CSV table of C-alpha atoms (C1' of nucleotides) in Angstrom, one decimal:
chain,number,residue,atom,x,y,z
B,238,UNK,CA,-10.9,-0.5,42.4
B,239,UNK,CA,-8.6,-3.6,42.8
B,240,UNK,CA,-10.4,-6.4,41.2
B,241,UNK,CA,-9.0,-10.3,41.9
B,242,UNK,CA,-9.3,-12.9,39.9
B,243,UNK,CA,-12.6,-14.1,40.1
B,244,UNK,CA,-15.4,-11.3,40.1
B,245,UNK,CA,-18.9,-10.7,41.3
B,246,UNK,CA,-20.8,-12.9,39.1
B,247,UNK,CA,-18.4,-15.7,39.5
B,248,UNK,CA,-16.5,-15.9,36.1
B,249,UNK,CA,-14.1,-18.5,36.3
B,250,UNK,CA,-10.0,-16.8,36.0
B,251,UNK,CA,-10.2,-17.4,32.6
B,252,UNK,CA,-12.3,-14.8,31.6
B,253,UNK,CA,-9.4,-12.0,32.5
B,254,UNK,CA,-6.6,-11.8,30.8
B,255,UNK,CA,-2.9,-10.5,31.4
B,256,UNK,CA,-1.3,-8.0,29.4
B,257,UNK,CA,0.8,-11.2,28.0
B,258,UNK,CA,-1.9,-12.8,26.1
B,259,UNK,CA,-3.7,-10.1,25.2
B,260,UNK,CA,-0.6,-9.0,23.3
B,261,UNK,CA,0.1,-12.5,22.3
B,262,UNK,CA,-3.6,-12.9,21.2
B,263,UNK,CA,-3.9,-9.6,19.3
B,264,UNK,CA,-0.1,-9.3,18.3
B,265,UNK,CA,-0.2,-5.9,19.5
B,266,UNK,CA,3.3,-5.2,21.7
B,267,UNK,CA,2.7,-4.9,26.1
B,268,UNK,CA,4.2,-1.1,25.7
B,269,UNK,CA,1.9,-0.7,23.3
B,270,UNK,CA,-1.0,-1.7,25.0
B,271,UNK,CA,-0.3,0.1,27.8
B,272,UNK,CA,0.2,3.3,25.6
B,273,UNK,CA,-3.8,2.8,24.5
B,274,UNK,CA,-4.7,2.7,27.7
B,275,UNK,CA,-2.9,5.5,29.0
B,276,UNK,CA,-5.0,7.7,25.6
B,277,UNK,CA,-7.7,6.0,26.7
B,278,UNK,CA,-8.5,4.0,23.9
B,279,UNK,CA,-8.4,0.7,26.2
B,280,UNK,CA,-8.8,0.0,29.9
B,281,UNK,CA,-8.2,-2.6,32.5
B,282,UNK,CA,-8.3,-3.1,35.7
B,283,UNK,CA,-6.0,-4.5,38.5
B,284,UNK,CA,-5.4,-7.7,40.2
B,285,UNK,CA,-4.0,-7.9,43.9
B,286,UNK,CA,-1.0,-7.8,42.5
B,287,UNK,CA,-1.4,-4.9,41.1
B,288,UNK,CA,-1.4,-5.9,36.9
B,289,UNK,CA,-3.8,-5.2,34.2
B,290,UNK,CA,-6.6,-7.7,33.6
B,291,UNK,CA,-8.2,-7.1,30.6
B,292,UNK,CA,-12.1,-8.6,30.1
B,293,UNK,CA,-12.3,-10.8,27.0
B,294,UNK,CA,-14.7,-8.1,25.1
B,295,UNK,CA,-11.6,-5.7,25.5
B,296,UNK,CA,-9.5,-8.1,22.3
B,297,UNK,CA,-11.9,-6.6,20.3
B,298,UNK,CA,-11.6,-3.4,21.0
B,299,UNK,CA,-7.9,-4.1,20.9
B,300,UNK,CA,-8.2,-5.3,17.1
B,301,UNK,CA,-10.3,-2.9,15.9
B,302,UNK,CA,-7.6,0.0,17.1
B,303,UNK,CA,-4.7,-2.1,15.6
B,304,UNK,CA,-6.6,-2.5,12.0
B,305,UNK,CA,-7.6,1.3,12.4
B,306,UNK,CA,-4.3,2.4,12.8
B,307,UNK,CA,-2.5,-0.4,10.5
B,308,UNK,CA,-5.2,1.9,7.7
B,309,UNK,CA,-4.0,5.1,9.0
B,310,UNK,CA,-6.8,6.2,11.1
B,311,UNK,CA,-5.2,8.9,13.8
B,312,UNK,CA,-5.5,7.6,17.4
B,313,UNK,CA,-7.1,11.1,18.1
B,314,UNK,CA,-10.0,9.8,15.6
B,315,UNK,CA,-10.4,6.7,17.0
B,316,UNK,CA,-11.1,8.3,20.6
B,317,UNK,CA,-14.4,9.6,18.8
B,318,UNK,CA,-15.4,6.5,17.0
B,319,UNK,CA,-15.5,4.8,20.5
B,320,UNK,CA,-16.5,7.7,22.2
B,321,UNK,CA,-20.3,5.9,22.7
B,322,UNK,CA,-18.5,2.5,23.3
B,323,UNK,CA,-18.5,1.5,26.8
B,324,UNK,CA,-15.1,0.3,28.2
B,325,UNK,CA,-15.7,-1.2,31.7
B,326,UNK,CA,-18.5,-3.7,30.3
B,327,UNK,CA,-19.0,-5.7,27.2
B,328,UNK,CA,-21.0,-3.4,24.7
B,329,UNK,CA,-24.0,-4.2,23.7
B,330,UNK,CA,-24.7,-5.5,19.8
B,331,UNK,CA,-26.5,-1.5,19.7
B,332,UNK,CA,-23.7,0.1,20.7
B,333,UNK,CA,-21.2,-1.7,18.5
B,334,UNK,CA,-23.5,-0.8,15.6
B,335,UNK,CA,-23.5,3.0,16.0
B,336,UNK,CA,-20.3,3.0,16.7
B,337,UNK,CA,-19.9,0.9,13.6
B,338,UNK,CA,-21.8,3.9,11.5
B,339,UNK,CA,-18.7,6.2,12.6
B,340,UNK,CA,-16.3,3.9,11.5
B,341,UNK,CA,-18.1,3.0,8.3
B,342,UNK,CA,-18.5,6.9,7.6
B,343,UNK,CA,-14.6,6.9,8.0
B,344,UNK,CA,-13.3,4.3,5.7
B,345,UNK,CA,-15.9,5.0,3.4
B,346,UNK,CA,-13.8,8.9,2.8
B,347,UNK,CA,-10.5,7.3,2.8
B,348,UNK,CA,-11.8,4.4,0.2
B,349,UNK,CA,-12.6,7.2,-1.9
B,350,UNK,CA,-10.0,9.4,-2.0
B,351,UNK,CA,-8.0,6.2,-3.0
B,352,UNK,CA,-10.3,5.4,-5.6
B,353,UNK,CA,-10.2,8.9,-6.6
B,354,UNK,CA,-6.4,8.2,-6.9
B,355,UNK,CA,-6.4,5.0,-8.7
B,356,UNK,CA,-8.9,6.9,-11.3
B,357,UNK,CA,-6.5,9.7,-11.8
B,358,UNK,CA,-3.7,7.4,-12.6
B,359,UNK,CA,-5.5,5.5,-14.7
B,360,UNK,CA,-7.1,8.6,-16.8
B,361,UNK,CA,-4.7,11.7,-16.5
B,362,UNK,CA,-1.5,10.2,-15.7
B,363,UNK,CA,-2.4,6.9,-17.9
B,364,UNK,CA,-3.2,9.6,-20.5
B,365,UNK,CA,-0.9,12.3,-20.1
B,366,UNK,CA,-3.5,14.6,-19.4
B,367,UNK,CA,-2.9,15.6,-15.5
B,368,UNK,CA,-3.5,19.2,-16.0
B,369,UNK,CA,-3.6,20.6,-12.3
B,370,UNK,CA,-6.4,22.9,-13.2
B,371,UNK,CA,-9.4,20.9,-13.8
B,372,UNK,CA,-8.7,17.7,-12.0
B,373,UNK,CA,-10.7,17.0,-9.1
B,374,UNK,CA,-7.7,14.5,-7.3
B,375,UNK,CA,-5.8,17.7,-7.5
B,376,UNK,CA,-8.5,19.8,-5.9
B,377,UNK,CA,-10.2,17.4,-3.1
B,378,UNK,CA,-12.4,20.2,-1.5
B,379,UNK,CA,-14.0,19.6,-4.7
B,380,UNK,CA,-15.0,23.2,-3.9
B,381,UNK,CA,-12.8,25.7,-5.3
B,382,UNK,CA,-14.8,27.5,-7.9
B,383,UNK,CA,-12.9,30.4,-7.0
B,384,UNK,CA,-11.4,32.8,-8.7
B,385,UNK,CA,-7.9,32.7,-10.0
B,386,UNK,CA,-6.5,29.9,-11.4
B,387,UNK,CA,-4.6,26.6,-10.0
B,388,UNK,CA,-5.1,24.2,-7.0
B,389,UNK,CA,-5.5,25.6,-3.6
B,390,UNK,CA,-5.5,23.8,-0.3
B,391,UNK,CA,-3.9,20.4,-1.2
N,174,UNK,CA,25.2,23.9,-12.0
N,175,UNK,CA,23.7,27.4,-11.4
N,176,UNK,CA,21.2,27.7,-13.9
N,177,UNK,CA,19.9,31.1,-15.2
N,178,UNK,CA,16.1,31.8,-16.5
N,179,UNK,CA,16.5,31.2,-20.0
N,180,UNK,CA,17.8,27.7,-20.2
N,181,UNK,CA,19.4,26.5,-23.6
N,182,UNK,CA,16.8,25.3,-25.1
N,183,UNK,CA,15.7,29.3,-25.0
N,184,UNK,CA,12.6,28.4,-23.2
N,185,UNK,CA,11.0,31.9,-21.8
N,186,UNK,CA,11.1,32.8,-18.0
N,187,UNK,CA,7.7,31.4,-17.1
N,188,UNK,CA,8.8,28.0,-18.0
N,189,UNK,CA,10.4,28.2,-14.4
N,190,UNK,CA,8.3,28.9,-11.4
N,191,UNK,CA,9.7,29.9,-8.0
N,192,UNK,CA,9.2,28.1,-5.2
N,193,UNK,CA,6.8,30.4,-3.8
N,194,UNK,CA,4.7,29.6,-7.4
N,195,UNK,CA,5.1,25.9,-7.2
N,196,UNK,CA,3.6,26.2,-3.8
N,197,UNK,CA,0.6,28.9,-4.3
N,198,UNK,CA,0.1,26.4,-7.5
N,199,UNK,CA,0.1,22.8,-5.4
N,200,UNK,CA,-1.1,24.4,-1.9
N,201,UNK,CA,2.1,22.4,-0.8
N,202,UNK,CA,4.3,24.9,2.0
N,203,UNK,CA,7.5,26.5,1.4
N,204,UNK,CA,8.5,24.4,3.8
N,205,UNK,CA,7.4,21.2,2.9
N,206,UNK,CA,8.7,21.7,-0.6
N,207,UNK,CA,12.2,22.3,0.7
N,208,UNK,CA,11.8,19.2,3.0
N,209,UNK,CA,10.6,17.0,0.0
N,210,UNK,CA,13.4,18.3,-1.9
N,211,UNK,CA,15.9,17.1,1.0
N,212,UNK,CA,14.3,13.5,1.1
N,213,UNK,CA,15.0,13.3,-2.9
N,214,UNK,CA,11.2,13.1,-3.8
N,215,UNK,CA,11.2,16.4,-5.7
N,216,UNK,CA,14.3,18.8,-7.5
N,217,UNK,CA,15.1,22.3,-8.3
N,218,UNK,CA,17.3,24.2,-10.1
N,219,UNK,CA,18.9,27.6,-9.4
N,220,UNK,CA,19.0,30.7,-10.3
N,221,UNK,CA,21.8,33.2,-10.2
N,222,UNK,CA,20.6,34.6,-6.6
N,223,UNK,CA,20.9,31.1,-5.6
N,224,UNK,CA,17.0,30.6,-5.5
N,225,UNK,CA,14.8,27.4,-6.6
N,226,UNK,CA,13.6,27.1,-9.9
N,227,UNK,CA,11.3,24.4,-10.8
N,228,UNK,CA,10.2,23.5,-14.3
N,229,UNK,CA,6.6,23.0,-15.0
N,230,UNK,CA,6.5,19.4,-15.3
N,231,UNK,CA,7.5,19.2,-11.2
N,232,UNK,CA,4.0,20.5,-10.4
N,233,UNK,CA,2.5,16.9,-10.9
N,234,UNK,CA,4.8,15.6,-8.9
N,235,UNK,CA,4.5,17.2,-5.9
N,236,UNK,CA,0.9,17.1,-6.7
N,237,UNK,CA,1.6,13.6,-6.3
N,238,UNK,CA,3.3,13.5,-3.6
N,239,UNK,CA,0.6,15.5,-2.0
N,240,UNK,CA,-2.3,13.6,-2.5
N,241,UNK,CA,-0.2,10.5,-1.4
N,242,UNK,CA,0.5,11.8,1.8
N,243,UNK,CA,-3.3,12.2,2.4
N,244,UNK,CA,-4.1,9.4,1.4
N,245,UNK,CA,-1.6,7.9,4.4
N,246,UNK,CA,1.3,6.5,2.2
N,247,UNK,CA,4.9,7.4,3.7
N,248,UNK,CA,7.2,9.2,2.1
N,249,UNK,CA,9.7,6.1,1.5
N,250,UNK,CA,7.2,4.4,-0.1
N,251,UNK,CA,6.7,7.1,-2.5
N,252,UNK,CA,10.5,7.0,-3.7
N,253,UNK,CA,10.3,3.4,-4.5
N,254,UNK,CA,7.0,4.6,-6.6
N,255,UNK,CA,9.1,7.2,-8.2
N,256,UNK,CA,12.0,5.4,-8.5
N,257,UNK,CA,11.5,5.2,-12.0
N,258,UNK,CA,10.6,8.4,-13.0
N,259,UNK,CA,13.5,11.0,-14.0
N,260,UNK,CA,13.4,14.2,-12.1
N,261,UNK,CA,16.1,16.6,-14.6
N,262,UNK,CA,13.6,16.1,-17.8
N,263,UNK,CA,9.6,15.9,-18.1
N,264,UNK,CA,8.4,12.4,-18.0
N,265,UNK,CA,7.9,10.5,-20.9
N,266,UNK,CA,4.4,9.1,-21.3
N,267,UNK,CA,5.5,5.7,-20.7
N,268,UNK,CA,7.8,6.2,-17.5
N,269,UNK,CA,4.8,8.1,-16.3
N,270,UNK,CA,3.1,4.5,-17.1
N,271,UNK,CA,5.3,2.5,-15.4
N,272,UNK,CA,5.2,4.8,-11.9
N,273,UNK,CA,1.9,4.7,-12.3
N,274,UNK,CA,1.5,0.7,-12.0
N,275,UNK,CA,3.3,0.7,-9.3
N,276,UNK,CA,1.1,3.2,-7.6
N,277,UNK,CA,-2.3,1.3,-8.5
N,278,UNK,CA,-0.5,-1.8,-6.2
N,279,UNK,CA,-0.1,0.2,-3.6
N,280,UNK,CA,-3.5,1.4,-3.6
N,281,UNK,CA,-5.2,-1.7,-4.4
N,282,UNK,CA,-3.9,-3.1,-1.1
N,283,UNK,CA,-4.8,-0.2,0.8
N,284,UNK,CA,-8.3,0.2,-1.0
N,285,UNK,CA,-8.6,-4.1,0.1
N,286,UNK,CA,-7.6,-2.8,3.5
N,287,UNK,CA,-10.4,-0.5,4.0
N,288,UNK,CA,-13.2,-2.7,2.3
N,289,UNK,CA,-12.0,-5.8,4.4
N,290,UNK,CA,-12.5,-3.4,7.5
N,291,UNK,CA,-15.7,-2.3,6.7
N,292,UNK,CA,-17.4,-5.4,5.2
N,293,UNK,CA,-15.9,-6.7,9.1
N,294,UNK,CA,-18.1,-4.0,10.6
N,295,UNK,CA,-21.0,-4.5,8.8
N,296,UNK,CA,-21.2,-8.6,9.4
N,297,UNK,CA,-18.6,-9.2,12.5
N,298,UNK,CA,-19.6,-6.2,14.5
N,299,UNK,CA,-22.8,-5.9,12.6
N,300,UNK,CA,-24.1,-9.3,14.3
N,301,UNK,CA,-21.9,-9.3,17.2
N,302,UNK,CA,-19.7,-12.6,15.9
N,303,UNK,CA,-16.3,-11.1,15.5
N,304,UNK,CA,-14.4,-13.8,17.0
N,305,UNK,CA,-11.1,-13.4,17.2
N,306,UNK,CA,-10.3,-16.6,15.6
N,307,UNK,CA,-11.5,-16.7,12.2
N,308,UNK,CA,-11.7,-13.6,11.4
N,309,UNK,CA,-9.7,-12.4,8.6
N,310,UNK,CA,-9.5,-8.7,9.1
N,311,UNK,CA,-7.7,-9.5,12.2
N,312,UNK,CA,-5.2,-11.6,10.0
N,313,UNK,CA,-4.3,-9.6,8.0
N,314,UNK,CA,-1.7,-11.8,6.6
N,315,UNK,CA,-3.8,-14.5,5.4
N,316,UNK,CA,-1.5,-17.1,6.4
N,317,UNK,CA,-1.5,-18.2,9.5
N,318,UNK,CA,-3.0,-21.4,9.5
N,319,UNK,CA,0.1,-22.3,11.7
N,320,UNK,CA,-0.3,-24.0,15.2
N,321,UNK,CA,-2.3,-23.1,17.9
N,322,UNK,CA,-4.9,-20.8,18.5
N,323,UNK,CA,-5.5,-17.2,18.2
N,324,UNK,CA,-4.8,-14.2,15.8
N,325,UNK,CA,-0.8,-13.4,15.4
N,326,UNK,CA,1.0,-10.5,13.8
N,327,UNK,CA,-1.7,-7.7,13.9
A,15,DT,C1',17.4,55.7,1.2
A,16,DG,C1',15.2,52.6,3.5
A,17,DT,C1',12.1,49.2,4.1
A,18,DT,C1',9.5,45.4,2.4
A,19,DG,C1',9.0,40.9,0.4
A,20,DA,C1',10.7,36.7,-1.3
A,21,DC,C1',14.1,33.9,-0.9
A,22,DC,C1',18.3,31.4,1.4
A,23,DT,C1',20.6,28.1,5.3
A,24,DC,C1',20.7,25.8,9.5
A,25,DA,C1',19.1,24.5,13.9
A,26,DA,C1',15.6,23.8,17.0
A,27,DC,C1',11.0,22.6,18.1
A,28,DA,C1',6.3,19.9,17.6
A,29,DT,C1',3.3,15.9,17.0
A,30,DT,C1',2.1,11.1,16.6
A,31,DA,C1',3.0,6.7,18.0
A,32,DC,C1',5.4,4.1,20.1
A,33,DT,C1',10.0,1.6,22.2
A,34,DT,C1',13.7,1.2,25.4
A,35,DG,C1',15.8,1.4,29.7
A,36,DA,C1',16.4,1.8,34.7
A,37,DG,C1',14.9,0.3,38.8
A,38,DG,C1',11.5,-2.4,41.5
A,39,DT,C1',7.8,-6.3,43.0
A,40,DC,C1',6.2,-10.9,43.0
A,41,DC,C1',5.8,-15.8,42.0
A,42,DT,C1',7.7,-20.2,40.5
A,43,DA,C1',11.3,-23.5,39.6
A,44,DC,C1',15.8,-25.5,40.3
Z,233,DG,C1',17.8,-19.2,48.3
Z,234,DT,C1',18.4,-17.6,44.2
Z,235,DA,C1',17.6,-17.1,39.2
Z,236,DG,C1',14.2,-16.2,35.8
Z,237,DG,C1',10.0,-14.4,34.0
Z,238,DA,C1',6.1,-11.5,33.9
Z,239,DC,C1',4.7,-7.6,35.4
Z,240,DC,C1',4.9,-2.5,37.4
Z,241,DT,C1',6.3,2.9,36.9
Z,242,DC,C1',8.4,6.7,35.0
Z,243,DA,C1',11.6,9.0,32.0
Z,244,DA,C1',14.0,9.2,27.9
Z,245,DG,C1',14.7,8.0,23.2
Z,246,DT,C1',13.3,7.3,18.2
Z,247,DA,C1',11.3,7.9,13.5
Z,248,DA,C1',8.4,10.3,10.4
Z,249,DT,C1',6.9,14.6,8.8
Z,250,DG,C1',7.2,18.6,8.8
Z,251,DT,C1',7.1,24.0,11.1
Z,252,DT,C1',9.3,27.9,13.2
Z,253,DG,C1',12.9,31.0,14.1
Z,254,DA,C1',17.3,33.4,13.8
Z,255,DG,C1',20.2,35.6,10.8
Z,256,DG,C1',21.4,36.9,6.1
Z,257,DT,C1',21.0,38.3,0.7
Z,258,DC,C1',19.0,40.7,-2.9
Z,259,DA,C1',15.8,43.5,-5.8
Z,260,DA,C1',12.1,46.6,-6.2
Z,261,DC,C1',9.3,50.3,-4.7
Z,262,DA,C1',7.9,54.8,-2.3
DNA sequence: TGTTGACCTCAACATTACTTGAGGTCCTAC
DNA sequence: GTAGGACCTCAAGTAATGTTGAGGTCAACA
């Protein structure tokens, strides 16, 4: 669907953007922008001249996938934390917000596996103690009351 | 230097583990060790059939380097971490210190990272204000109360 | 004896996340 | 009327982080 300047409910040209200043705006680079979109992760549509016009809710979207991967959240992840997130209209506040519990649910297991971190170089390294048999850094399943001894599945 | 199982200092055999060992130990591939070892972040002797021996004390460093990884820091990042920290001898408690300062930086700011994202979700996204503008997740730098409008340098 | 397993090297391939380049369209300004 | 800029597509290249495969050595075990 070729969409011009001006849509249906009479927005004024402002309220689509070119791949310029959304990439200005969000300082995420054009290629990279059009990399999203081609996983997905963003979407536009096309002006008469054929060039992406983003809707003004899409910055967001854009943001939150820059400050996701800027963490080290995998694209692939990403896909699923929008995966209830509409792309071709603004979301609504409930959407955002259980999208928001995927996200949350993410960062809250990375936050902890630093502080896990931090914890074990404060104690065991701090101390000397790092034994590799007990510690639970060593052993993140935090399941492997199996037999034998030593780490497994790092 | 080909080195032999019973160093100088007389130390018994098991003072040495194979590379197959060091990796059943950490849950760190074969092949990963030998990469690690080619990027300078771990080191091995060897034996008289020209294979890898590792003393004990290497295990909690490619612990380390393992739980790093997960944790999303690169590899480069990790040598400067280590830079410190001798790889022919066993640590001493206080170079183990030093590292380990360096490493509780490097987390803090990724730890920040992760709570600035998700206090963003729960208020910006949360109430539907994230703005684009003020917003200091998307600015990450903190210091760009330069000219003109808009979020720079995502 | 022969075959199995653990190890070796070196080269090639895989994945993620992009960037760069070649070749083209359009509009605007000089 | 042409030069520049912003955009387009598609293909190839790059960097990080390994894995896989081919071809070889050596020791131990049945």
């Amino acid at each position: 669907m070729t969409r011009h300047r001006r849509d249906e409910n009479g927005a004024a040209p402002d309220d689509w953007l070119s791949i310029g200043e959304v990439s200005a705006r969000t300082g995420v680079a054009v290629s990279a922008l059009r990399f999203y979109e081609e996983l997905g992760l963003i979407a536009s549509e096309r002006d008469d001249r054929n060039q992406r016009r983003y809707p003004r809710h899409m910055l967001r979207r854009v943001a939150l996938v820059s400050v996701a991967k800027r963490i080290g959240i995998p694209l692939q992840d990403l896909r699923e934390a929008f995966a209830d997130v509409p792309l071709d209209r603004p979301p609504s506040h409930a959407e955002w917000q259980r999208a928001s519990r995927v996200w949350r649910r993410q960062l809250e297991e990375r936050r902890q596996a630093i502080e896990r971190l931090e914890a074990e170089l404060t104690g065991c390294i701090g101390c000397g103690c790092l034994s590799m048999k007990a510690c639970a850094l060593l052993n993140p399943g935090d399941a492997l009351a199996e037999d034998g001894a030593g780490p497994r599945r790092l």
